[in-house]
Short mmCIF file of C-alpha atoms in Angstrom, two decimals:
data_model
loop_
_atom_site.label_atom_id
_atom_site.label_comp_id
_atom_site.label_asym_id
_atom_site.label_seq_id
_atom_site.Cartn_x
_atom_site.Cartn_y
_atom_site.Cartn_z
CA UNK A 1207 0.00 0.00 0.00
CA UNK A 1208 1.28 3.44 -0.94
CA UNK A 1209 -0.23 6.68 0.29
CA UNK A 1210 0.43 9.86 -1.63
CA UNK A 1211 0.03 13.38 -0.27
CA UNK A 1212 0.41 16.41 -2.51
CA UNK A 1213 1.29 19.92 -1.41
CA UNK A 1214 2.40 23.20 -2.89
CA UNK A 1215 -0.67 24.25 -4.81
CA UNK A 1216 -2.11 27.73 -4.61
CA UNK A 1217 -2.99 30.91 -6.46
CA UNK A 1218 -0.40 32.48 -8.73
CA UNK A 1219 -0.42 35.10 -11.45
CA UNK A 1220 0.20 34.19 -15.04
CA UNK A 1221 3.91 33.92 -15.70
CA UNK A 1222 4.61 32.83 -12.14
CA UNK A 1223 5.92 29.58 -10.75
CA UNK A 1224 4.87 26.91 -8.29
CA UNK A 1225 6.52 23.76 -7.07
CA UNK A 1226 4.31 20.83 -6.22
CA UNK A 1227 5.47 18.04 -3.97
CA UNK A 1228 4.09 14.55 -3.54
CA UNK A 1229 5.23 12.63 -0.49
CA UNK A 1230 4.83 8.86 -0.55
CA UNK A 1231 4.56 6.49 2.37
CA UNK A 1232 6.27 3.13 2.44
CA UNK A 1233 9.76 1.91 1.76
CA UNK A 1234 9.32 0.88 -1.87
CA UNK A 1235 9.00 4.30 -3.46
CA UNK A 1236 11.86 3.58 -5.84
CA UNK A 1237 9.90 0.63 -7.22
CA UNK A 1238 7.24 2.91 -8.67
CA UNK A 1239 7.07 5.04 -11.71
CA UNK A 1240 5.52 8.37 -10.72
CA UNK A 1241 3.28 10.69 -12.63
CA UNK A 1242 1.38 13.94 -12.37
CA UNK A 1243 -2.07 14.38 -13.83
CA UNK A 1244 -4.46 17.30 -13.78
CA UNK A 1245 -8.16 17.88 -14.15
CA UNK A 1246 -9.78 21.21 -14.85
CA UNK A 1247 -13.47 21.83 -14.15
CA UNK A 1248 -15.63 20.23 -16.79
CA UNK A 1249 -12.69 18.51 -18.45
CA UNK A 1250 -11.23 15.05 -18.52
CA UNK A 1251 -8.20 14.20 -16.44
CA UNK A 1252 -5.05 14.59 -18.49
CA UNK A 1253 -1.48 13.44 -18.25
CA UNK A 1254 1.03 16.14 -17.32
CA UNK A 1255 4.39 14.52 -16.61
CA UNK A 1256 5.94 11.25 -15.49
CA UNK A 1257 9.19 9.81 -14.28
CA UNK A 1258 10.50 6.27 -14.41
CA UNK A 1259 11.59 4.55 -11.20
CA UNK A 1260 15.11 5.89 -11.20
CA UNK A 1261 14.18 9.27 -12.59
CA UNK A 1262 16.42 8.58 -15.54
CA UNK A 1263 13.61 9.06 -18.01
CA UNK A 1264 10.95 11.75 -17.89
CA UNK A 1265 7.98 12.46 -20.09
CA UNK A 1266 5.78 15.51 -20.60
CA UNK A 1267 2.56 16.49 -22.23
CA UNK A 1268 3.15 18.80 -25.16
CA UNK A 1269 1.20 21.54 -23.40
CA UNK A 1270 3.72 21.75 -20.56
CA UNK A 1271 6.96 20.76 -22.27
CA UNK A 1272 9.65 23.33 -21.64
CA UNK A 1273 7.74 24.89 -18.74
CA UNK A 1274 7.29 22.03 -16.25
CA UNK A 1275 9.93 19.74 -14.80
CA UNK A 1276 9.31 16.51 -12.93
CA UNK A 1277 11.94 15.21 -10.56
CA UNK A 1278 12.12 12.73 -7.73
CA UNK A 1279 14.18 12.15 -4.63
CA UNK A 1280 13.99 8.45 -3.81
CA UNK A 1281 15.77 9.02 -0.51
CA UNK A 1282 12.95 11.34 0.55
CA UNK A 1283 10.14 9.33 -1.06
CA UNK A 1284 9.07 12.49 -2.86
CA UNK A 1285 8.31 13.50 -6.42
CA UNK A 1286 8.19 17.13 -7.47
CA UNK A 1287 6.64 19.14 -10.27
CA UNK A 1288 8.30 22.47 -10.90
CA UNK A 1289 5.92 24.64 -12.89
CA UNK A 1290 7.23 27.80 -14.54
CA UNK A 1291 5.67 30.32 -16.90
CA UNK A 1292 2.24 29.34 -15.69
CA UNK A 1293 -0.78 30.13 -17.81
CA UNK A 1294 -4.45 30.46 -16.89
CA UNK A 1295 -5.10 27.24 -18.80
CA UNK A 1296 -2.88 25.40 -16.32
CA UNK A 1297 -5.56 25.93 -13.67
CA UNK A 1298 -6.61 22.51 -12.41
CA UNK A 1299 -6.42 20.04 -9.59
CA UNK A 1300 -3.06 18.35 -9.83
CA UNK A 1301 -2.75 14.78 -8.62
CA UNK A 1302 0.26 12.55 -8.31
CA UNK A 1303 0.11 8.82 -8.89
CA UNK A 1304 2.31 5.75 -8.54
CA UNK A 1305 2.63 2.92 -11.05
CA UNK A 1306 4.25 -0.40 -10.15
CA UNK A 1307 4.29 -1.70 -13.69
CA UNK A 1308 3.19 -0.64 -17.13
CA UNK A 1309 3.72 2.53 -19.04
CA UNK A 1310 3.90 5.68 -16.94
CA UNK A 1311 2.25 7.45 -19.87
CA UNK A 1312 -1.01 5.57 -19.34
CA UNK A 1313 -3.38 6.49 -16.51
CA UNK A 1314 -4.59 2.91 -16.25
CA UNK A 1315 -1.09 1.78 -15.23
CA UNK A 1316 -1.25 3.74 -11.99
CA UNK A 1317 -2.09 1.85 -8.84
CA UNK A 1318 -2.23 4.63 -6.27
CA UNK A 1319 -3.46 8.20 -6.45
CA UNK A 1320 -3.24 11.18 -4.15
CA UNK A 1321 -6.09 13.51 -3.24
CA UNK A 1322 -4.86 16.35 -5.39
CA UNK A 1323 -3.86 19.96 -4.86
CA UNK A 1324 -5.50 22.97 -6.48
CA UNK A 1325 -3.49 25.22 -8.76
CA UNK A 1326 -5.13 28.43 -9.88
CA UNK A 1327 -3.45 30.77 -12.34
CA UNK A 1328 -4.94 34.23 -12.67
CA UNK A 1329 -4.63 36.31 -15.81
#
């Protein structure tokens, strides 16, 4: 069982930055691929970014490529999402998730999900 707790969301002006954190319980964090997803009101959940178990490979949605960076610290059981040059369309609830196997690009591969943290970008 893995429990995920996100933090770092908030209200920011367009062009600003936020850093989200996702702390995981358990001693097998390094066994999981980690991802960030987001869901805006009235929209489907969408993939944002993901990292393989070691952090050696990272993946991004085209909409955030070049602005967001995913990283992980396996010693701290934490994955981060650094978000720069934020836009109003980035407003959403951001949720981290852990995948034991399967492609980290596919939501169905994820076994555990956090509760989410709200990010609001004002224009």
